[in-house]
Amino acid sequence: MSNITNDEVDVVIVGLGWAGSIMAIELAKEGLKVRALERGPDRPPEDFAYPKPADQYAYAIKNKVFATPRDAALTVRYNDSETALPTRKWGAFAPGTGVGGSGLHWTGVLIRPTTTDLKLKTYADHAYKRGSLDPDMRIKDFPFSWEEIEPFYDKFDKICGLSGTTGNLKGVIQPGGDPFEGPRSSPYPLPALHDTYNSSLFAATAKKMGYHPFPNPSANVSQAWTNPYGAQLAPCNYCGYCSKYPCLNYSKASPQTTILDVVKRMPNFSYRANANVIRVDLHADKKTAKGVTYIDENKNEVFQPAKIVILSSFQFANVRLMMLSGIGQIYNPLTETGTIGRNYAFLSNGDATLFFKDKHFNPFATAGATGEMFNDISPGNFEDGIKLGFIGGAKIHSSQATGAPIGTSLPKGTPGWGKGWKEGMVDWYGRSMKIGITTTCQSYRGHHLDLDPNYKDPWGQPLLRMTFDWRQNELKLQRYLRDIVLGIAKELGPDSISENFLALDSHWDITKYVSTHNVGGAIMGDSPRDSALNRYLQSWDVHNVFVPGGNAFPQNFQANPTATIGAITLFAAEAIKNQYLKNPGPLVQV
Amino acid sequence: MSKDKFSPSRRTILMATAAAVPLVSVPVYRAARADGLEGVELAQYQPVFFSAAEWQFLLAACDRLIPAEGRGPGALETNVPVFIDQQLHNGLGDDVYMAGPHKADAPSTLGFQGTFTPQQSYRTGIKLAQQVAQQKHGKPFEQLAPADKDALLTALQKNEIVFADLGEPGLKASSFFNQMLGDAKNGYLADPMYGGNKDMKAWVAIGFPGARAAYTEWVDQHNVKYPLGPVSVSGKRA
Ligand SMILES: Cc1cc2nc3c(=O)[nH]c(=O)nc-3n(C[C@H](O)[C@H](O)[C@H](O)COP(=O)(O)OP(=O)(O)OC[C@H]3O[C@@H](n4cnc5c(N)ncnc54)[C@H](O)[C@@H]3O)c2cc1C
Ligand code: SF4
């Protein structure tokens, strides 16, 4: 082990997932010398040629391309009075690692939040009587208007080749799309994926019942696509190995397929894999960073000097790096002082599985994002939440992200092993469909992140500690959604239904996968008093540090996060190019 | 959605078949590679992780977890024990965060908080299960009648056998059982390259086409049973 200092660069990027890759190409195109550091291995596309990813055990069970808990665990507790315990195995969420990050093996549902979702605090203040919501709730508005951010959603849609059906074009509602979506400046770049049997049954029934189903907006491209950077994607062939797998067909928008192939050819861009950044190095006054320090594959400690530091290492890894580097002050929920770690939020799932003796769903013939959903039950679109005293909603959907057999659901009462289990598999594999919910999740005073006093990573640094549990607001929402889902399920007339929703006394179960849609912890806002970043994702405290990722969301909406991560990252890149480079310093004055 | 998609003619099926085949048709070299663990005969297999005595327990336990009787192949017919032996030998569980302190009485919703690796769990679990078989029946597990084997496995699953009473407070019988059951199911349903699911028999039984991974012609054929048998990653067909 020795100490090495690299040549200085204009921009160092920590983590090469979606956020890091977007920053890399946007800033490299501006002529800056950009270097990305990625803790995991390189993952070139040839590693994923057919048939390698067609392997459920390696990719979906053993998480072949994910970070291991051994290297990337955090600790969890339900409230501040408890001792947190480590996530020794992944369960509720599972972060990626390696070039491409989670964007290599995500599902590809690329959907925007609604205009109300972005201004939730304003909506709550207007729609709910004072005092009718949990007094510990700390929801906030995003610090920009729909009109300001929409062009960046539009750009990210085009980077990915978004496939789907337009619902609102410049304020005009379009048939077959989501009537609740915010106005788009241009239609979806590509038509929707084809519906699998489950989604067509679901959509027809939901429509009959008065809901407004539309095809899941998808970054698994339905047709050949050339994106604004000149990268080409091939039509998805519904291979069935999508969510948790790298794409074997160049069809899923990933950092590799849409950005990295292009930026790697630029002489002013370089990257290092197996480079684990352990801190951002600050100048003595803590107002600017001078670079970052990483451990390379030979265990050398390397200092990388840089004029601008981009932390794009995923939501909770970003928060942890800020804390380990002394950027800003760690949040204290008692005094509500400090900004790093506040407004952490996760989300919940729930579903009903419908079994039909006489139907073949061929669940393997599917793409990650195939499915239909509706957005009728989202804030501002229905009144019951106000009456019942909760705020929030869900996308309600029937999707079929994968159909490989390990983990197949079997009807209630089927034995877990022995002859009964085996014959259950023969009788029921391919004969069920799910109707699911993906919910909003609000932020609360007591839900936060800080550094764990007891547990360390293999590099000797404290693990991040997560304090989180379900609140009545989220549990009441689950019970409400359950009735809707079961109503649709019964209408479909299956032979049996099994259900999986949270009860009013549920605690967060970290053992069951929900999704890797963790948000908050270093949020964007209008004031350094209660946010870590300004609207350009710039640290209020250290002005040459920018922190794109889900960490910037003040609470979680029912839409999947990556469209918004893409949009705010592009918005921030634009501000760096047009404003910061000319006049380095805080971009928002308070 | 046009009506004819729901009732494809014989011709559509043939066309889909013809279209699907070239995408997965296998270069000869790949078929030749499909030996290794896929070609193993269980009776001749020499375990690399398990001792000879432990292996007898594992064979007998797998035979009850996924038995031969009834429809569909059993665990022994599909080399499930080979899969488990290979996985343990190759470091199953190396990815787990194991640093202490450990809290044994943590709520189950906070997940695995134990100190036993899968390897240690099998070693200890088999030893203690055999101890119980001897105490109760005077013979090793593998020599018990099927109903007695099932009863003992059930007692492990439900923690009615208390490992702490047998001198091992660090491991619950249920966590040993669940590890073994999970691994058995994985071996039954995983690609045959890992040693289990011999000749893709489990996939044939349930109707899963394996690594074909190209269904453009099939996504629209609603409620029609997919007609082709499975292909493995190595390019073998069943
Ligand atoms: C299975 C799965 C399915 C998903 N499906 C969807 C979906 O359908 N729709 C959707 O919107 N979202 C989905 N997501 C979430 C989506 O993948 C993330 O929102 C998105 O990838 C986040 O991008 P990011 O760039 O912030 O982080 P990441 O993609 O996680 O990239 C961060 C990178 O930083 C690296 N890194 C971390 N720490 C360090 C360090 N100290 N030094 C150097 N490098 C570091 C990591 O290794 C990683 O490569 C899914 C996620 C998963 C896991
Ligand atoms: S389903 Fe489509 S996008 Fe997904 S991995 Fe397969 S080919 Fe790629």
PDB file of C-alpha atoms in Angstrom, chain A residues 50-52 54-58 61-64 68-71 73 76-78 82-83 85-89 194-197 200 236-241 248 358-362 364-366 370 403-408 415-419 421-423 425-427 429-431 454-458 463 507-511, chain B residues 1 6 23-24 30 64-74 83 87 92 94-103 106-114 150 153-154 157 177 179 181 183 185-186 188-191 193-194 203 205-216 218-226 231-233:
ATOM      1  CA  TYR A  50     -26.466 -14.267 -25.172  1.00  0.00           C
ATOM      2  CA  PRO A  51     -26.783 -16.673 -23.417  1.00  0.00           C
ATOM      3  CA  LYS A  52     -24.778 -15.552 -20.358  1.00  0.00           C
ATOM      4  CA  ALA A  54     -30.149 -16.195 -19.167  1.00  0.00           C
ATOM      5  CA  ASP A  55     -29.333 -17.588 -15.743  1.00  0.00           C
ATOM      6  CA  GLN A  56     -31.800 -16.939 -12.938  1.00  0.00           C
ATOM      7  CA  TYR A  57     -29.717 -18.500 -10.187  1.00  0.00           C
ATOM      8  CA  ALA A  58     -26.641 -16.347 -10.819  1.00  0.00           C
ATOM      9  CA  ILE A  61     -30.898 -15.294  -6.710  1.00  0.00           C
ATOM     10  CA  LYS A  62     -27.199 -14.749  -6.054  1.00  0.00           C
ATOM     11  CA  ASN A  63     -27.255 -11.099  -7.217  1.00  0.00           C
ATOM     12  CA  LYS A  64     -24.247 -11.609  -9.480  1.00  0.00           C
ATOM     13  CA  THR A  68     -22.385  -7.552  -1.785  1.00  0.00           C
ATOM     14  CA  PRO A  69     -23.649  -6.852   1.732  1.00  0.00           C
ATOM     15  CA  ARG A  70     -20.149  -7.821   2.893  1.00  0.00           C
ATOM     16  CA  ASP A  71     -18.824  -4.669   1.191  1.00  0.00           C
ATOM     17  CA  ALA A  73     -24.127  -3.221   4.140  1.00  0.00           C
ATOM     18  CA  VAL A  76     -31.231  -0.539  10.236  1.00  0.00           C
ATOM     19  CA  ARG A  77     -33.402   0.217  13.246  1.00  0.00           C
ATOM     20  CA  TYR A  78     -37.020   1.276  13.655  1.00  0.00           C
ATOM     21  CA  GLU A  82     -32.875   1.056  19.370  1.00  0.00           C
ATOM     22  CA  THR A  83     -29.473  -0.348  18.460  1.00  0.00           C
ATOM     23  CA  LEU A  85     -28.365  -4.076  13.104  1.00  0.00           C
ATOM     24  CA  PRO A  86     -26.592  -4.673   9.807  1.00  0.00           C
ATOM     25  CA  THR A  87     -28.277  -5.779   6.586  1.00  0.00           C
ATOM     26  CA  ARG A  88     -26.199  -8.958   6.557  1.00  0.00           C
ATOM     27  CA  LYS A  89     -28.008 -10.224   3.447  1.00  0.00           C
ATOM     28  CA  HIS A 194     -46.785  -5.304 -26.441  1.00  0.00           C
ATOM     29  CA  ASP A 195     -49.094  -6.385 -23.649  1.00  0.00           C
ATOM     30  CA  THR A 196     -48.630  -9.790 -22.107  1.00  0.00           C
ATOM     31  CA  TYR A 197     -51.794 -11.755 -21.295  1.00  0.00           C
ATOM     32  CA  SER A 200     -54.263  -7.114 -21.170  1.00  0.00           C
ATOM     33  CA  CYS A 236     -36.529  -5.736 -27.130  1.00  0.00           C
ATOM     34  CA  ASN A 237     -37.176  -9.403 -27.810  1.00  0.00           C
ATOM     35  CA  TYR A 238     -39.080 -10.098 -24.563  1.00  0.00           C
ATOM     36  CA  CYS A 239     -36.305 -12.387 -23.382  1.00  0.00           C
ATOM     37  CA  GLY A 240     -37.700 -12.748 -19.850  1.00  0.00           C
ATOM     38  CA  TYR A 241     -34.350 -12.081 -18.123  1.00  0.00           C
ATOM     39  CA  LEU A 248     -28.422  -9.616 -23.635  1.00  0.00           C
ATOM     40  CA  ASP A 358     -57.394 -22.811 -17.370  1.00  0.00           C
ATOM     41  CA  LYS A 359     -55.081 -19.963 -18.407  1.00  0.00           C
ATOM     42  CA  HIS A 360     -51.538 -19.982 -19.790  1.00  0.00           C
ATOM     43  CA  PHE A 361     -49.560 -16.835 -19.035  1.00  0.00           C
ATOM     44  CA  ASN A 362     -46.192 -17.952 -20.477  1.00  0.00           C
ATOM     45  CA  PHE A 364     -41.066 -16.161 -19.410  1.00  0.00           C
ATOM     46  CA  ALA A 365     -42.187 -14.370 -22.602  1.00  0.00           C
ATOM     47  CA  THR A 366     -41.906 -10.913 -21.161  1.00  0.00           C
ATOM     48  CA  THR A 370     -44.183  -5.014 -19.668  1.00  0.00           C
ATOM     49  CA  GLY A 403     -41.023 -15.354 -15.278  1.00  0.00           C
ATOM     50  CA  ALA A 404     -38.161 -17.653 -14.395  1.00  0.00           C
ATOM     51  CA  PRO A 405     -39.274 -20.391 -12.007  1.00  0.00           C
ATOM     52  CA  ILE A 406     -37.291 -20.033  -8.756  1.00  0.00           C
ATOM     53  CA  GLY A 407     -39.646 -18.384  -6.271  1.00  0.00           C
ATOM     54  CA  THR A 408     -42.860 -19.147  -8.179  1.00  0.00           C
ATOM     55  CA  PRO A 415     -47.166 -27.309   1.016  1.00  0.00           C
ATOM     56  CA  GLY A 416     -43.708 -25.705   1.073  1.00  0.00           C
ATOM     57  CA  TRP A 417     -41.923 -28.968   0.313  1.00  0.00           C
ATOM     58  CA  GLY A 418     -42.513 -32.639  -0.463  1.00  0.00           C
ATOM     59  CA  LYS A 419     -44.823 -34.121  -3.069  1.00  0.00           C
ATOM     60  CA  TRP A 421     -44.867 -28.608  -3.449  1.00  0.00           C
ATOM     61  CA  LYS A 422     -43.506 -30.493  -6.430  1.00  0.00           C
ATOM     62  CA  GLU A 423     -46.933 -31.145  -7.911  1.00  0.00           C
ATOM     63  CA  MET A 425     -45.084 -26.412  -9.339  1.00  0.00           C
ATOM     64  CA  VAL A 426     -46.240 -28.726 -12.142  1.00  0.00           C
ATOM     65  CA  ASP A 427     -49.847 -27.592 -11.813  1.00  0.00           C
ATOM     66  CA  TYR A 429     -46.212 -22.598 -12.837  1.00  0.00           C
ATOM     67  CA  GLY A 430     -47.318 -20.195 -15.548  1.00  0.00           C
ATOM     68  CA  ARG A 431     -50.923 -20.101 -14.358  1.00  0.00           C
ATOM     69  CA  ASN A 454     -20.862  -0.082  16.109  1.00  0.00           C
ATOM     70  CA  TYR A 455     -20.353  -1.509  12.634  1.00  0.00           C
ATOM     71  CA  LYS A 456     -17.663  -0.836  10.019  1.00  0.00           C
ATOM     72  CA  ASP A 457     -17.056  -1.728   6.387  1.00  0.00           C
ATOM     73  CA  PRO A 458     -13.997  -3.733   5.238  1.00  0.00           C
ATOM     74  CA  LEU A 463     -21.633   1.928   8.093  1.00  0.00           C
ATOM     75  CA  HIS A 507     -43.093  -3.117  10.946  1.00  0.00           C
ATOM     76  CA  TRP A 508     -40.806  -2.662   7.993  1.00  0.00           C
ATOM     77  CA  ASP A 509     -39.579  -6.123   6.958  1.00  0.00           C
ATOM     78  CA  ILE A 510     -36.094  -5.788   5.519  1.00  0.00           C
ATOM     79  CA  THR A 511     -36.041  -9.411   4.283  1.00  0.00           C
TER      80      THR A 511
ATOM     81  CA  MET B   1     -55.948  -7.051 -30.203  1.00  0.00           C
ATOM     82  CA  PHE B   6     -56.092 -15.955 -29.357  1.00  0.00           C
ATOM     83  CA  LEU B  23     -31.945 -17.737 -32.362  1.00  0.00           C
ATOM     84  CA  VAL B  24     -31.000 -20.461 -29.964  1.00  0.00           C
ATOM     85  CA  ARG B  30     -21.240 -25.319 -27.135  1.00  0.00           C
ATOM     86  CA  ARG B  64     -37.926 -36.136   1.119  1.00  0.00           C
ATOM     87  CA  LEU B  65     -37.872 -32.382   0.359  1.00  0.00           C
ATOM     88  CA  ILE B  66     -38.514 -33.110  -3.325  1.00  0.00           C
ATOM     89  CA  PRO B  67     -39.497 -36.785  -3.447  1.00  0.00           C
ATOM     90  CA  ALA B  68     -39.680 -39.067  -6.468  1.00  0.00           C
ATOM     91  CA  GLU B  69     -43.333 -39.972  -5.897  1.00  0.00           C
ATOM     92  CA  GLY B  70     -46.099 -38.145  -7.748  1.00  0.00           C
ATOM     93  CA  ARG B  71     -45.912 -36.049 -10.887  1.00  0.00           C
ATOM     94  CA  GLY B  72     -42.589 -34.402 -11.766  1.00  0.00           C
ATOM     95  CA  PRO B  73     -39.048 -35.617 -11.121  1.00  0.00           C
ATOM     96  CA  GLY B  74     -37.541 -35.849  -7.624  1.00  0.00           C
ATOM     97  CA  PHE B  83     -25.782 -28.728  -6.797  1.00  0.00           C
ATOM     98  CA  GLN B  87     -22.384 -24.417  -4.132  1.00  0.00           C
ATOM     99  CA  LEU B  92     -21.993 -20.009  -0.997  1.00  0.00           C
ATOM    100  CA  ASP B  94     -19.303 -15.402   0.939  1.00  0.00           C
ATOM    101  CA  ASP B  95     -21.238 -12.232   0.194  1.00  0.00           C
ATOM    102  CA  VAL B  96     -22.852 -12.008   3.657  1.00  0.00           C
ATOM    103  CA  TYR B  97     -21.825  -9.255   6.111  1.00  0.00           C
ATOM    104  CA  MET B  98     -20.549 -11.279   9.089  1.00  0.00           C
ATOM    105  CA  ALA B  99     -18.841  -8.706  11.357  1.00  0.00           C
ATOM    106  CA  GLY B 100     -20.026  -8.587  14.969  1.00  0.00           C
ATOM    107  CA  PRO B 101     -21.532  -7.802  17.353  1.00  0.00           C
ATOM    108  CA  HIS B 102     -24.360 -10.269  16.721  1.00  0.00           C
ATOM    109  CA  LYS B 103     -27.775 -10.013  18.314  1.00  0.00           C
ATOM    110  CA  ALA B 106     -33.387  -9.588  16.895  1.00  0.00           C
ATOM    111  CA  PRO B 107     -36.877  -9.437  15.358  1.00  0.00           C
ATOM    112  CA  SER B 108     -37.111 -11.635  12.273  1.00  0.00           C
ATOM    113  CA  THR B 109     -38.103  -8.599  10.201  1.00  0.00           C
ATOM    114  CA  LEU B 110     -34.505  -7.352  10.586  1.00  0.00           C
ATOM    115  CA  GLY B 111     -33.263 -10.421   8.753  1.00  0.00           C
ATOM    116  CA  PHE B 112     -30.399 -12.826   9.249  1.00  0.00           C
ATOM    117  CA  GLN B 113     -28.325 -11.908  12.304  1.00  0.00           C
ATOM    118  CA  GLY B 114     -26.686 -15.282  12.901  1.00  0.00           C
ATOM    119  CA  ASP B 150     -40.768 -36.325   7.162  1.00  0.00           C
ATOM    120  CA  LEU B 153     -37.693 -32.661   8.951  1.00  0.00           C
ATOM    121  CA  THR B 154     -40.948 -31.037  10.057  1.00  0.00           C
ATOM    122  CA  GLN B 157     -38.620 -26.705  10.306  1.00  0.00           C
ATOM    123  CA  PHE B 177     -33.794 -26.481   7.517  1.00  0.00           C
ATOM    124  CA  GLN B 179     -31.086 -23.097   4.187  1.00  0.00           C
ATOM    125  CA  LEU B 181     -34.814 -26.320   1.540  1.00  0.00           C
ATOM    126  CA  ASP B 183     -30.803 -24.649  -1.741  1.00  0.00           C
ATOM    127  CA  LYS B 185     -35.314 -25.684  -4.656  1.00  0.00           C
ATOM    128  CA  ASN B 186     -32.582 -23.584  -6.261  1.00  0.00           C
ATOM    129  CA  TYR B 188     -34.004 -28.211  -8.752  1.00  0.00           C
ATOM    130  CA  LEU B 189     -34.866 -25.134 -10.827  1.00  0.00           C
ATOM    131  CA  ALA B 190     -31.489 -23.549 -11.723  1.00  0.00           C
ATOM    132  CA  ASP B 191     -29.705 -23.995 -15.006  1.00  0.00           C
ATOM    133  CA  MET B 193     -24.600 -25.978 -15.388  1.00  0.00           C
ATOM    134  CA  TYR B 194     -24.563 -25.820 -11.574  1.00  0.00           C
ATOM    135  CA  TRP B 203     -38.115 -27.405 -16.395  1.00  0.00           C
ATOM    136  CA  ALA B 205     -42.180 -30.897 -15.899  1.00  0.00           C
ATOM    137  CA  ILE B 206     -43.335 -27.358 -15.196  1.00  0.00           C
ATOM    138  CA  GLY B 207     -43.119 -26.035 -18.772  1.00  0.00           C
ATOM    139  CA  PHE B 208     -40.276 -23.534 -18.501  1.00  0.00           C
ATOM    140  CA  PRO B 209     -38.222 -23.114 -21.706  1.00  0.00           C
ATOM    141  CA  GLY B 210     -34.963 -22.189 -19.944  1.00  0.00           C
ATOM    142  CA  ALA B 211     -32.440 -19.984 -21.689  1.00  0.00           C
ATOM    143  CA  ARG B 212     -34.261 -19.530 -25.007  1.00  0.00           C
ATOM    144  CA  ALA B 213     -34.613 -15.850 -24.166  1.00  0.00           C
ATOM    145  CA  ALA B 214     -36.331 -14.661 -27.351  1.00  0.00           C
ATOM    146  CA  TYR B 215     -40.113 -14.482 -27.485  1.00  0.00           C
ATOM    147  CA  THR B 216     -41.031 -11.649 -29.824  1.00  0.00           C
ATOM    148  CA  TRP B 218     -44.965 -15.186 -28.391  1.00  0.00           C
ATOM    149  CA  VAL B 219     -45.747 -12.144 -26.321  1.00  0.00           C
ATOM    150  CA  ASP B 220     -48.967 -11.578 -28.272  1.00  0.00           C
ATOM    151  CA  GLN B 221     -50.148 -15.184 -28.256  1.00  0.00           C
ATOM    152  CA  HIS B 222     -52.354 -14.926 -25.251  1.00  0.00           C
ATOM    153  CA  ASN B 223     -53.498 -18.009 -23.384  1.00  0.00           C
ATOM    154  CA  VAL B 224     -51.703 -20.365 -25.756  1.00  0.00           C
ATOM    155  CA  LYS B 225     -49.310 -22.848 -24.209  1.00  0.00           C
ATOM    156  CA  TYR B 226     -45.760 -22.290 -25.460  1.00  0.00           C
ATOM    157  CA  VAL B 231     -32.642 -25.116 -23.717  1.00  0.00           C
ATOM    158  CA  SER B 232     -29.800 -24.694 -21.219  1.00  0.00           C
ATOM    159  CA  VAL B 233     -27.125 -22.001 -21.147  1.00  0.00           C
TER     160      VAL B 233
END
